[in-house]
mmCIF file of C-alpha atoms in Angstrom:
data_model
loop_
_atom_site.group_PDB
_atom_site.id
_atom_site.type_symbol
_atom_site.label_atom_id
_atom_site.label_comp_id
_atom_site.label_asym_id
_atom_site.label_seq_id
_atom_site.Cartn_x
_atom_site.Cartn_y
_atom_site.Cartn_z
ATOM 1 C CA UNK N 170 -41.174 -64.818 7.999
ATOM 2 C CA UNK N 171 -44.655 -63.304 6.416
ATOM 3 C CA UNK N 172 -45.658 -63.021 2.831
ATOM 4 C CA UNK N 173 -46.191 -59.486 1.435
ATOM 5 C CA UNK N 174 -49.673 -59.459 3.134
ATOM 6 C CA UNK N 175 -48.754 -60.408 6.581
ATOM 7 C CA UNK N 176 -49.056 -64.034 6.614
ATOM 8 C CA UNK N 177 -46.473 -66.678 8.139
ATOM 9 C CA UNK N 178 -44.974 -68.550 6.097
ATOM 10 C CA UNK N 179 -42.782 -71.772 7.126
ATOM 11 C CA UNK N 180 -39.087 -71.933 6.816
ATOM 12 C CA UNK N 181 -37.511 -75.468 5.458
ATOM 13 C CA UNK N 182 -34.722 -76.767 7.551
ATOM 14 C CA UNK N 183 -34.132 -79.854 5.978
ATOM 15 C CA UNK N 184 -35.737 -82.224 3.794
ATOM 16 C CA UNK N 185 -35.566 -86.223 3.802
ATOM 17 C CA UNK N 186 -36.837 -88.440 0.616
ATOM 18 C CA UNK N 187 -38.344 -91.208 2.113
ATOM 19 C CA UNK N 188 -39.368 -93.544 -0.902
ATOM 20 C CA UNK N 189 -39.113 -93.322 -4.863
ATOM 21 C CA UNK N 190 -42.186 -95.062 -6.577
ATOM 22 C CA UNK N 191 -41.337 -94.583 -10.083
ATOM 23 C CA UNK N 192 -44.507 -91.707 -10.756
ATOM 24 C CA UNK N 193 -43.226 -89.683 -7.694
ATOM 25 C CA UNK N 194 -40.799 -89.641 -4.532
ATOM 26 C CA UNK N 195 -41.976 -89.091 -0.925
ATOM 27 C CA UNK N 196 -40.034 -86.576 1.127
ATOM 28 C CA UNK N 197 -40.760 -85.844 5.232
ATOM 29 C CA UNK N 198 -39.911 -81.624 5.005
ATOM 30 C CA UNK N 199 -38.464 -80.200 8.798
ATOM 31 C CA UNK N 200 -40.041 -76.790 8.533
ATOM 32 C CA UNK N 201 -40.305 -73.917 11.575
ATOM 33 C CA UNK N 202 -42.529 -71.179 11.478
ATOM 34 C CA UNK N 203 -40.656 -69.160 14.617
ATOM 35 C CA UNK N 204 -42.006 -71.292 17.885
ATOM 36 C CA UNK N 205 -42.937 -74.170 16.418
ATOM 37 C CA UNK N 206 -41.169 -76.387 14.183
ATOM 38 C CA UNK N 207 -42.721 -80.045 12.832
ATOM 39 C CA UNK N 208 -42.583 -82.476 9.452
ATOM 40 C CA UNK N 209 -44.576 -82.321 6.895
ATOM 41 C CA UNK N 210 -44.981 -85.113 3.980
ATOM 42 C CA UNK N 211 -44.403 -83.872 0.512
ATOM 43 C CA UNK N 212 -45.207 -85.788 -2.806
ATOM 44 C CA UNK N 213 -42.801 -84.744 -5.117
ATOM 45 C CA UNK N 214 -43.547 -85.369 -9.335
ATOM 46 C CA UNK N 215 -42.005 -83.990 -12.044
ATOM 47 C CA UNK N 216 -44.131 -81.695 -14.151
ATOM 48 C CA UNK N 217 -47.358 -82.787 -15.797
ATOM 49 C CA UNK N 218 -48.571 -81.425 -18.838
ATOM 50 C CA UNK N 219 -52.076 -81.329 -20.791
ATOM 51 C CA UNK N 220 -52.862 -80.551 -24.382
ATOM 52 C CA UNK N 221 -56.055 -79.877 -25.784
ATOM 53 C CA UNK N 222 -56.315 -80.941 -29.134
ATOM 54 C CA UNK N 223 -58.900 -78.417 -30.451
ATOM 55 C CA UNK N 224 -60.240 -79.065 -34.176
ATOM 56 C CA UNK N 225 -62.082 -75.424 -34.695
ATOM 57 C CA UNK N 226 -63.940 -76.654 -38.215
ATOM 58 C CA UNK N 227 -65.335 -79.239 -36.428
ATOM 59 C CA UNK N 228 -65.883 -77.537 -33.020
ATOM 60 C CA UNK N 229 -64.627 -80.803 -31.549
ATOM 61 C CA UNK N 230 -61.634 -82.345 -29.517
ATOM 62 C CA UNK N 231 -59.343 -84.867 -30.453
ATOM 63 C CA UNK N 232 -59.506 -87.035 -26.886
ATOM 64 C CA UNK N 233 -58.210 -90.369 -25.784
ATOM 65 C CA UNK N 234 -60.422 -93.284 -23.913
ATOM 66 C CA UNK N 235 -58.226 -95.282 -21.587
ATOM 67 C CA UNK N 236 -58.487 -97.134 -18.817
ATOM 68 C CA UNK N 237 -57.279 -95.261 -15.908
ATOM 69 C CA UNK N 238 -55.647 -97.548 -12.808
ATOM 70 C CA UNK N 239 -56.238 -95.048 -10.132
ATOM 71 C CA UNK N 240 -60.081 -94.598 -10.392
ATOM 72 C CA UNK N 241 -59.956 -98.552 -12.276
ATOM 73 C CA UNK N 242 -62.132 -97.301 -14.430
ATOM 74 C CA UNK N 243 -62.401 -96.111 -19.048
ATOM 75 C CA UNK N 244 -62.107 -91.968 -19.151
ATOM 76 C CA UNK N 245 -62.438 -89.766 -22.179
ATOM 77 C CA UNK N 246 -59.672 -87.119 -21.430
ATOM 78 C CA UNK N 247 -57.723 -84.933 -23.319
ATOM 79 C CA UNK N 248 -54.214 -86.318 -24.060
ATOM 80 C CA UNK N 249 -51.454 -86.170 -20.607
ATOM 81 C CA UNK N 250 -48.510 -86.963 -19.531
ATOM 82 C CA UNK N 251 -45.164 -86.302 -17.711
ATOM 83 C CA UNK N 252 -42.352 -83.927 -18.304
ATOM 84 C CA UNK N 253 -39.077 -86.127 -19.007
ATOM 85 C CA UNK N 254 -36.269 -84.870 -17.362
ATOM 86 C CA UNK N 255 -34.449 -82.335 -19.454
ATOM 87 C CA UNK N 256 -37.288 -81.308 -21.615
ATOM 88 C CA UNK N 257 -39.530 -78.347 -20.951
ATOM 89 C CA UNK N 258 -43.216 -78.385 -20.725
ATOM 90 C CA UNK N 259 -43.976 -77.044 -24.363
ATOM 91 C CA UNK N 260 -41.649 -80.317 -25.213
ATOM 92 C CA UNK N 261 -43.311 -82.691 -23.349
ATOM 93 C CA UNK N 262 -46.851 -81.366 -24.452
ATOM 94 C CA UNK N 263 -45.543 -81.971 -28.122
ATOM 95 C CA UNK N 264 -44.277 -85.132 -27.473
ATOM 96 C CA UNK N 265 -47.304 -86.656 -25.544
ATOM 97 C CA UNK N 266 -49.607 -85.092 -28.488
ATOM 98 C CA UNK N 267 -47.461 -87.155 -30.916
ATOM 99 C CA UNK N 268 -47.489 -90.303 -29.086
ATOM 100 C CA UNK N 269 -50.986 -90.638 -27.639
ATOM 101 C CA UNK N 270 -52.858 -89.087 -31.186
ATOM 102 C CA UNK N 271 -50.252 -89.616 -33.561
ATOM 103 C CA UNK N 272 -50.526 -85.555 -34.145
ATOM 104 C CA UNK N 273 -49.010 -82.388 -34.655
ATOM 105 C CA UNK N 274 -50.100 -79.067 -33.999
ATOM 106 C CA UNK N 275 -49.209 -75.551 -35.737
ATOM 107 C CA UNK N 276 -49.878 -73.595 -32.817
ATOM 108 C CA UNK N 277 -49.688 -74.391 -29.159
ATOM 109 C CA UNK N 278 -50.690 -72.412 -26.705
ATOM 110 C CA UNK N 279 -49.847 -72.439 -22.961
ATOM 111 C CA UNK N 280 -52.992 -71.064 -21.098
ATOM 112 C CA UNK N 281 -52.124 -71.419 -17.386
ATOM 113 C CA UNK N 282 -50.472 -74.118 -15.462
ATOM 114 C CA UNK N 283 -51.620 -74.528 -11.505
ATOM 115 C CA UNK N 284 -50.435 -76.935 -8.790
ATOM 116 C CA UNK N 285 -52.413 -80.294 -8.829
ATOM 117 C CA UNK N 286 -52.943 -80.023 -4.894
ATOM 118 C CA UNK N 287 -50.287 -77.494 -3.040
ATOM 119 C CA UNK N 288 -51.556 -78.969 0.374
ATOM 120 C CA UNK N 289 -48.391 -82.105 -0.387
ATOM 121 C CA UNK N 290 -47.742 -81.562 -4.033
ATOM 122 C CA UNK N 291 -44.679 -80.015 -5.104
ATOM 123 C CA UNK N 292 -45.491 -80.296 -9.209
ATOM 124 C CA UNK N 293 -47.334 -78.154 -11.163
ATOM 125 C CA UNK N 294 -49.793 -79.648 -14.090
ATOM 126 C CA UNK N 295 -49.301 -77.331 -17.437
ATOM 127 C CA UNK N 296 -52.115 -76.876 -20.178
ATOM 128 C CA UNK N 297 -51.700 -76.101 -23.904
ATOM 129 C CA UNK N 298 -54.344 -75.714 -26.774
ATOM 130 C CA UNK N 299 -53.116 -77.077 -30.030
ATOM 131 C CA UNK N 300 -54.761 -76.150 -32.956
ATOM 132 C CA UNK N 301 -54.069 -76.665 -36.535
ATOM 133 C CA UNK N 302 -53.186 -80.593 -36.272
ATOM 134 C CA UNK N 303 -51.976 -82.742 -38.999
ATOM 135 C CA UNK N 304 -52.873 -86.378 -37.814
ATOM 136 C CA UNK N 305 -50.899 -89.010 -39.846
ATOM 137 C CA UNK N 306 -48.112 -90.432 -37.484
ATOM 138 C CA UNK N 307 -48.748 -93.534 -35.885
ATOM 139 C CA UNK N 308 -49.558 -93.857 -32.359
ATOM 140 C CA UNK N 309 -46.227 -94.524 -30.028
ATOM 141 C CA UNK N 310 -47.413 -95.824 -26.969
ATOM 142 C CA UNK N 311 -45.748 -96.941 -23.579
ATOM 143 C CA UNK N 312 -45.824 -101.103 -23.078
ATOM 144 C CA UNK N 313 -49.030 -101.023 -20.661
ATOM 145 C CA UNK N 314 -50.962 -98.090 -22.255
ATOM 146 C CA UNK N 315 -53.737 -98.660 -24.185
ATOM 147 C CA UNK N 316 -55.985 -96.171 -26.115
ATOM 148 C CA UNK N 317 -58.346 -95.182 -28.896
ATOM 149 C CA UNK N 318 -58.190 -91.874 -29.885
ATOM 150 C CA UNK N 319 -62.093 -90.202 -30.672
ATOM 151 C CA UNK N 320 -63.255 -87.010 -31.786
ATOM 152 C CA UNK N 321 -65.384 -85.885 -29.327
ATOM 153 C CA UNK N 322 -67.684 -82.163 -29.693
ATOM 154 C CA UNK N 323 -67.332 -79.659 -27.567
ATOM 155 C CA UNK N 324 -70.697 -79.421 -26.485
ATOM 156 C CA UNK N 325 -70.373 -82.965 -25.387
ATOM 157 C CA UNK N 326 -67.533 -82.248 -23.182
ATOM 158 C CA UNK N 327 -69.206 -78.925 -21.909
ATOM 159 C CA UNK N 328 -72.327 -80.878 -20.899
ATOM 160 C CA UNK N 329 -70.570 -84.284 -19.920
ATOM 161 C CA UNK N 330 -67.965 -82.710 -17.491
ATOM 162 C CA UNK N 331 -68.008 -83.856 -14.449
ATOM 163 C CA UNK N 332 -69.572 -87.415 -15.393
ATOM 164 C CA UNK N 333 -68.578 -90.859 -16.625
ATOM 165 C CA UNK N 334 -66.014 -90.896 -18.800
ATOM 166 C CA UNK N 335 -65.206 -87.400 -18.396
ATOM 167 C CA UNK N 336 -64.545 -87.955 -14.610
ATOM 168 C CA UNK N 337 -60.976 -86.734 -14.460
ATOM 169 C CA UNK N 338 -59.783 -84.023 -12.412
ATOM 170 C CA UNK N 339 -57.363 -82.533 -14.253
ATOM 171 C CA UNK N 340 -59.552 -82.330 -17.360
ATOM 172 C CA UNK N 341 -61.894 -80.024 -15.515
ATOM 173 C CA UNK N 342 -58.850 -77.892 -14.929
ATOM 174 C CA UNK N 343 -57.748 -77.843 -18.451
ATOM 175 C CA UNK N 344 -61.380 -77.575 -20.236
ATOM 176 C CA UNK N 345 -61.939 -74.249 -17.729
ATOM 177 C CA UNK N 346 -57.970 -73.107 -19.564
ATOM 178 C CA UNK N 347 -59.461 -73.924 -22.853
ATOM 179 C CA UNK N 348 -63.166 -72.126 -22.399
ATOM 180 C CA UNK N 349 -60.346 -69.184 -20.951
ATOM 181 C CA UNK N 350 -57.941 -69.260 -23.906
ATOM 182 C CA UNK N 351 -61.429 -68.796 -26.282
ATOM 183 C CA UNK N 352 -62.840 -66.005 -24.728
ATOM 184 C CA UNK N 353 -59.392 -64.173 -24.597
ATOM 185 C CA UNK N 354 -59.168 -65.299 -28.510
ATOM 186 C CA UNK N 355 -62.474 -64.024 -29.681
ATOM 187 C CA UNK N 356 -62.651 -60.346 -29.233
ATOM 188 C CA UNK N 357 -58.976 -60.499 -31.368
ATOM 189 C CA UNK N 358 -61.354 -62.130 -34.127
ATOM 190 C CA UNK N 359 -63.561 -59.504 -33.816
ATOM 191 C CA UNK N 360 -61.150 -57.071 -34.766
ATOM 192 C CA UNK N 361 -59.851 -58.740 -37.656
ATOM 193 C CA UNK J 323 -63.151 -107.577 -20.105
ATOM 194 C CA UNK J 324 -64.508 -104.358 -22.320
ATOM 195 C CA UNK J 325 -66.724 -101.637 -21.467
ATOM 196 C CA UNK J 326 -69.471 -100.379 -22.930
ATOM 197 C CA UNK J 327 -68.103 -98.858 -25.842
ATOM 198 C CA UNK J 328 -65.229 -102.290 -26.764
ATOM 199 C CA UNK J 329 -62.748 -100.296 -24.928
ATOM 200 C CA UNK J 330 -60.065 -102.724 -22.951
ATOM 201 C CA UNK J 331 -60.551 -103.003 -19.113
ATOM 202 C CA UNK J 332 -58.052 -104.801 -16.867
ATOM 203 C CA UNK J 333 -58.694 -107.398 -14.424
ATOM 204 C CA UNK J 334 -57.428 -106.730 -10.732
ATOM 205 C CA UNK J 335 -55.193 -109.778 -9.497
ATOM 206 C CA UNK J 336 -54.046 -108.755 -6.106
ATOM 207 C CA UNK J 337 -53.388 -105.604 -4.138
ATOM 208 C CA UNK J 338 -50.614 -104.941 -2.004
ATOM 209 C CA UNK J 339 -50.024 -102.568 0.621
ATOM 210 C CA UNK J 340 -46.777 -100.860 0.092
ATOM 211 C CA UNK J 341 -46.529 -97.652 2.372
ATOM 212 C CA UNK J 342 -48.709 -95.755 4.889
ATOM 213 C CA UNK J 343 -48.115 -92.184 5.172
ATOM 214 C CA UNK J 344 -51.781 -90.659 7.043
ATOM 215 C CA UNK J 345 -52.596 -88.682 4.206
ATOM 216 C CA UNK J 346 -52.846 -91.571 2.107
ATOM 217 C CA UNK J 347 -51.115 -95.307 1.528
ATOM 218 C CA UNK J 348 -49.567 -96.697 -1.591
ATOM 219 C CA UNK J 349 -50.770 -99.681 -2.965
ATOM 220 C CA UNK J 350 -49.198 -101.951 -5.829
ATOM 221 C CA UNK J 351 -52.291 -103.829 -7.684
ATOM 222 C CA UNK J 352 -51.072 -106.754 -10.138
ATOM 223 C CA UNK J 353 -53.650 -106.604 -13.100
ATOM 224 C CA UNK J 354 -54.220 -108.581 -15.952
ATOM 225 C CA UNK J 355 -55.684 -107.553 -19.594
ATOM 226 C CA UNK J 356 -55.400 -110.793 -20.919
ATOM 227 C CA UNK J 357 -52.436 -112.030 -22.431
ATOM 228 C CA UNK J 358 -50.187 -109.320 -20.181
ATOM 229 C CA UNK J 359 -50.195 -108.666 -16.785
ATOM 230 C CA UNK J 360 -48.853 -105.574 -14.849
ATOM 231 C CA UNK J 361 -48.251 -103.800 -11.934
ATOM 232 C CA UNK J 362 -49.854 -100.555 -11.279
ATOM 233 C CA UNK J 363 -48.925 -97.749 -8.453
ATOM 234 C CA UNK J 364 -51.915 -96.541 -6.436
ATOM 235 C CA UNK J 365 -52.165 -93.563 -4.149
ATOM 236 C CA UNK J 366 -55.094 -94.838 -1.855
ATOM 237 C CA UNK J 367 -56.367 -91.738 -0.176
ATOM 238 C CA UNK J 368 -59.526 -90.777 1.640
ATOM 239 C CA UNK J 369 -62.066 -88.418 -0.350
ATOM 240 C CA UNK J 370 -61.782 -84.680 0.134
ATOM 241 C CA UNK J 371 -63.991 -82.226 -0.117
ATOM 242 C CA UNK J 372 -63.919 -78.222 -0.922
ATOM 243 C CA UNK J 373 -66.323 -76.038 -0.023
ATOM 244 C CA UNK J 374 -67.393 -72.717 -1.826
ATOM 245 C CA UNK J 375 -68.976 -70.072 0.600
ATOM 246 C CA UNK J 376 -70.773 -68.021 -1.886
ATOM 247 C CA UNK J 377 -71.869 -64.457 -0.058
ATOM 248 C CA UNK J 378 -74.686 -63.830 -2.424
ATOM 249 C CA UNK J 379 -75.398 -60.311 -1.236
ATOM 250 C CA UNK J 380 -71.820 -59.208 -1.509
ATOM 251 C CA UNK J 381 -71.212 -61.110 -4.700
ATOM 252 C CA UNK J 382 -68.279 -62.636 -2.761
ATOM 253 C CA UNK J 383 -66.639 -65.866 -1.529
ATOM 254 C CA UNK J 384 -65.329 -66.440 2.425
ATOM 255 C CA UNK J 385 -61.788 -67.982 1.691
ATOM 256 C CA UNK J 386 -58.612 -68.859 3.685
ATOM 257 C CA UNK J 387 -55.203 -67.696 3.496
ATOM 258 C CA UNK J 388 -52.748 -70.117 4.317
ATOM 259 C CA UNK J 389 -49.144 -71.515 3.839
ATOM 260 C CA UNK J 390 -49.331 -74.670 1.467
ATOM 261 C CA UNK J 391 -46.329 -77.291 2.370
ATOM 262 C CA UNK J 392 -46.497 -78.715 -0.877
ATOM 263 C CA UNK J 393 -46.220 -75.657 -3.381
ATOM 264 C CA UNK J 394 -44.193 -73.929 -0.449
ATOM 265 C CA UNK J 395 -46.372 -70.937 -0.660
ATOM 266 C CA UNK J 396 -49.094 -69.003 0.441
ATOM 267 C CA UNK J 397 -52.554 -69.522 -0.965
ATOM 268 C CA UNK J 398 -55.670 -68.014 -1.199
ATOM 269 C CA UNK J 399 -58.530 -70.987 -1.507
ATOM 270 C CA UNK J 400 -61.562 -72.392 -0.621
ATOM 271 C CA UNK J 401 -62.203 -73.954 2.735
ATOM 272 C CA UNK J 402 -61.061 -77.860 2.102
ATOM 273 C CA UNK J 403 -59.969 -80.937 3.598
ATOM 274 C CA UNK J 404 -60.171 -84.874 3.858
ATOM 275 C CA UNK J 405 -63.192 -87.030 4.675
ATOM 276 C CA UNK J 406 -62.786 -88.522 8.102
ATOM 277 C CA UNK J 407 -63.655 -92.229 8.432
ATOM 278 C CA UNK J 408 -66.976 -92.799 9.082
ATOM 279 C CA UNK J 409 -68.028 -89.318 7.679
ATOM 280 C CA UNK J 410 -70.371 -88.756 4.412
ATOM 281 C CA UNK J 411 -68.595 -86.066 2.042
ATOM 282 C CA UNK J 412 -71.619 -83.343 3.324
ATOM 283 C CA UNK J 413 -70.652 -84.478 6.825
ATOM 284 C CA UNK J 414 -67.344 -83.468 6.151
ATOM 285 C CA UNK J 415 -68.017 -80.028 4.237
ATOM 286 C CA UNK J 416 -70.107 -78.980 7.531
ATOM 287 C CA UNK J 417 -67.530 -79.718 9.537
ATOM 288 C CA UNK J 418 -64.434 -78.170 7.164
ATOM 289 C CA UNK J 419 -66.443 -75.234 6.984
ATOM 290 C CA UNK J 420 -67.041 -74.978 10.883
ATOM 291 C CA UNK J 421 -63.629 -75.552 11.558
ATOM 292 C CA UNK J 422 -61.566 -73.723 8.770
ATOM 293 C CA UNK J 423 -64.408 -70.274 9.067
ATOM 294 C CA UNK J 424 -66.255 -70.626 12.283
ATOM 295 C CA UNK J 425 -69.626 -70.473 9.425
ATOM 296 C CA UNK J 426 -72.793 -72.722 9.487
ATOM 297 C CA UNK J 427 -74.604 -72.599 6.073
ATOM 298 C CA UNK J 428 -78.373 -72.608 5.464
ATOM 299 C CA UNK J 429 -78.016 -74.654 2.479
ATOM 300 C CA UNK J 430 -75.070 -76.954 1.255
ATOM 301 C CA UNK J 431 -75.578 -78.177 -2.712
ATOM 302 C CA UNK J 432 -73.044 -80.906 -3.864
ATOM 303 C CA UNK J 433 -72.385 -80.048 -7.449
ATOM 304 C CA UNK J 434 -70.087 -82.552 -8.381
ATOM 305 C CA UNK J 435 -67.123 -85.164 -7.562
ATOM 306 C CA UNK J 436 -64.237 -86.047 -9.823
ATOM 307 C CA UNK J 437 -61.309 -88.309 -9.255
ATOM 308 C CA UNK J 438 -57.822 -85.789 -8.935
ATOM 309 C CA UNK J 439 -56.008 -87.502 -11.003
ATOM 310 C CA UNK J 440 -57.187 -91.530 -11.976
ATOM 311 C CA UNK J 441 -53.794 -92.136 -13.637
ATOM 312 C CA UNK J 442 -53.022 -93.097 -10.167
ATOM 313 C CA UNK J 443 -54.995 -91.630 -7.473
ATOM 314 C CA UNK J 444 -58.104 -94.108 -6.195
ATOM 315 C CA UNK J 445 -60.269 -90.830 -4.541
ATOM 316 C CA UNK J 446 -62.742 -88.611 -5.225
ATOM 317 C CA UNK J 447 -62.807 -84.378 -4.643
ATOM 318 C CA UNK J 448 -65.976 -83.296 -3.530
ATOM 319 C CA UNK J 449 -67.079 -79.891 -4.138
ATOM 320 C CA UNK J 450 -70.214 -77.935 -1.983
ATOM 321 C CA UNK J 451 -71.741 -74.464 -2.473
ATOM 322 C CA UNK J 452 -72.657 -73.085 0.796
ATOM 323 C CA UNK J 453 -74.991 -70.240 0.935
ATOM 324 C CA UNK J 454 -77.175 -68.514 3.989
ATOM 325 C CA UNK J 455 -73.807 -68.353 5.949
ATOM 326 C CA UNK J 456 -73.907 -67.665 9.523
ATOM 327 C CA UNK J 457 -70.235 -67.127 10.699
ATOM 328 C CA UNK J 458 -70.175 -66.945 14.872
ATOM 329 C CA UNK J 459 -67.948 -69.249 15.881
ATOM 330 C CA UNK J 460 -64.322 -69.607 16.732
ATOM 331 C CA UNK J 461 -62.144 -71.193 14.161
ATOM 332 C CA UNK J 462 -60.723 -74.663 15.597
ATOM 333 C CA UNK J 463 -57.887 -75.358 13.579
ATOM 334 C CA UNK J 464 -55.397 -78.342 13.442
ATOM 335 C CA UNK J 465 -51.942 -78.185 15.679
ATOM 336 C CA UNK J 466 -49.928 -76.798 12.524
ATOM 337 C CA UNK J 467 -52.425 -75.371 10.627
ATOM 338 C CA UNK J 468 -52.360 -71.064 10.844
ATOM 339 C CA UNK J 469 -55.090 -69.169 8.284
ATOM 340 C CA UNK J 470 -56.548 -66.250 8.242
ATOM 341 C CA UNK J 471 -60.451 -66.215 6.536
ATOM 342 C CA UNK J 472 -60.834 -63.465 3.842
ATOM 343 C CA UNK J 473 -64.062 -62.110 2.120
ATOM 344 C CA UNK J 474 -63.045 -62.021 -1.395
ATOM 345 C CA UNK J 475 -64.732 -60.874 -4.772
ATOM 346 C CA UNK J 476 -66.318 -63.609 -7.118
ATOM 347 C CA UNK J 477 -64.478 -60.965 -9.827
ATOM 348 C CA UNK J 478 -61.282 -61.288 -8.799
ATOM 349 C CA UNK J 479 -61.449 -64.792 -8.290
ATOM 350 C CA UNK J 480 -62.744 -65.190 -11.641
ATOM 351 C CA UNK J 481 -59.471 -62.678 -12.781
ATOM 352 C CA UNK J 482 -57.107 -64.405 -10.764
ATOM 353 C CA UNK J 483 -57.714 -68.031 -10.994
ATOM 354 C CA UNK J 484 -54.458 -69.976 -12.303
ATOM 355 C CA UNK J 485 -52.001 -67.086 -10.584
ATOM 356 C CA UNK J 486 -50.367 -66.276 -7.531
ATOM 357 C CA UNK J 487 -52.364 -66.827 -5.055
ATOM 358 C CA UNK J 488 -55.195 -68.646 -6.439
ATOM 359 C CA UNK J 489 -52.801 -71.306 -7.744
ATOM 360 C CA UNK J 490 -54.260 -74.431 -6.082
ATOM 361 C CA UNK J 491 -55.517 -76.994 -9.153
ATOM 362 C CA UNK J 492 -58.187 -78.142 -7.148
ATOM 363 C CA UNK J 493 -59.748 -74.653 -6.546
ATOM 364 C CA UNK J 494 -59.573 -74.401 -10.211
ATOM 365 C CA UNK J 495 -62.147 -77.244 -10.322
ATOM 366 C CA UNK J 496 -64.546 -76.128 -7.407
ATOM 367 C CA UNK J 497 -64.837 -72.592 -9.091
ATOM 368 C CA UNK J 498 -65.998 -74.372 -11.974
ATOM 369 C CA UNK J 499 -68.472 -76.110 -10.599
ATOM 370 C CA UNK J 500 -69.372 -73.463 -8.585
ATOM 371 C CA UNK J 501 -69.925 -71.415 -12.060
ATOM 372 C CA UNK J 502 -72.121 -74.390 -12.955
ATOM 373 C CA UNK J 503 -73.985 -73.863 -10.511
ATOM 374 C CA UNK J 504 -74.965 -70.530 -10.679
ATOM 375 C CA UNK J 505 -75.548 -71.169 -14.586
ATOM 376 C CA UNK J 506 -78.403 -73.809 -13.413
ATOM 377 C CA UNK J 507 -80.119 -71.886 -10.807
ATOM 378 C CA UNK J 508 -80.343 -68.610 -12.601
ATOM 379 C CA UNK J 509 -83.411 -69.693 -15.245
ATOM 380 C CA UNK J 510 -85.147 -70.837 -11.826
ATOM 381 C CA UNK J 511 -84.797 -67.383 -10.778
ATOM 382 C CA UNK J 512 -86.547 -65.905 -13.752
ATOM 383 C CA UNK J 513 -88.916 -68.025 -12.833
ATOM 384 C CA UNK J 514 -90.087 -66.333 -10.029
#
């Protein structure tokens, strides 16, 4: 079988999970492209979602410093997290906003959503801008998390990118959504 | 422990080896933060590293068409893949590049690594910009591994990015840095 421009793509003839961690579940995929047939590994997650809590008076995000167990070290990132079964990703991104910043937004925005890694990854990562917040919830955090929520400038973030704290992937991903979603915004203002 | 800036770090206990799968292992680490203790899920995998052959002249990138296992379709992307052991990351661009293009490049600038995700994840993505690209050799691919190399417009990468089929997350982060560095070497070319 080839895609619309000519290129083979693999056919799934069954598919195995091998472990469930919790975060994600580990499936061995039996796939044939015609001749050849072999296993791949697939990581399977649900969803993840990212919001970025943009303060436009200010010119600043709202951003949360945690340590992060993977890389075992503190980030500055905007505020993450899963989709729950049953909710969709505008829900989640709500939720996680809520809990990690003790926010709510008047406007969220989905800009793009991409997959983390499609080489094994099976999820896709989702980001929203939230503007207009109203900040006076408390935080509601999960038993090991820990965080302090900072408002950090955008030119910080814009220069910072790429170093420590702001060492995480998936920011990058979501700032480049966010510089995306303002440049689609402005010529609108323009107008107005 | 604290860093820097008072924010809470935990204390590794032990680390435990929990699965190997080639592409990377999972680890449980037990660490404390004081009066709790926890365990943590990590996906131990080797670096990667992507590589961004920028065809100055034709204001273009060399890219690769291929069927992604984990999305379960086919993407357009930059020339990537994992460190090998006993390889530097520029070692292993080189040798992606070779392999995945049949290209040498005159000059290979490193322009940034993050971590892919540090909720979990314990690597780093490495991203290149390969210019002065001298493309004469065959492609030597892996046993399951079919692309086809495409010369494609900087514009309609920069159009495309974050849809079908420039939908891989970490080609989201290599065109940014690959932005960044254009940004930073254009006032050296007034210069001149």
């Amino acid at each position: 079988m080839v895609d619309r421009e000519g290129h083979l793509q693999w056919i799934e003839l069954s598919r195995t999970k091998i472990a469930e961690y919790g975060l994600f579940d580990i499936y061995a995929a039996r796939r044939t492209a015609g001749r050849r047939d072999a296993e791949f590994l697939l990581l399977d997650a649900p969803d993840w979602v990212t919001i970025v809590p943009y303060i436009e008076e200010k010119e600043a995000f709202l951003m949360v410093r945690q340590y992060r167990h993977g890389s075992g070290t503190v980030t500055l990132e905007f505020p993450a997290g899963i989709v729950d079964s049953g909710e969709c990703a505008a829900e989640a991104a709500r939720r996680e906003l809520l809990e990690e910043t003790g926010c709510t937004a008047g406007t969220f925005d989905e800009v793009a959503a991409v997959n983390p890694n499609p080489a094994f990854m099976t999820n896709r990562v989702h980001t929203f801008v939230a503007t207009g917040l109203v900040c006076d919830a408390e935080l509601d955090l999960d038993e090991n998390e820990i965080l302090d929520v900072e408002t950090v400038p955008v030119e910080r973030v814009a220069k910072g990118l790429g170093t420590d704290p702001f060492i995480n992937g998936i920011m990058v991903i979501s700032y480049t959504w966010f510089v995306r979603w303002r440049e689609r915004r402005r010529p609108k203002e323009r107008e107005r």
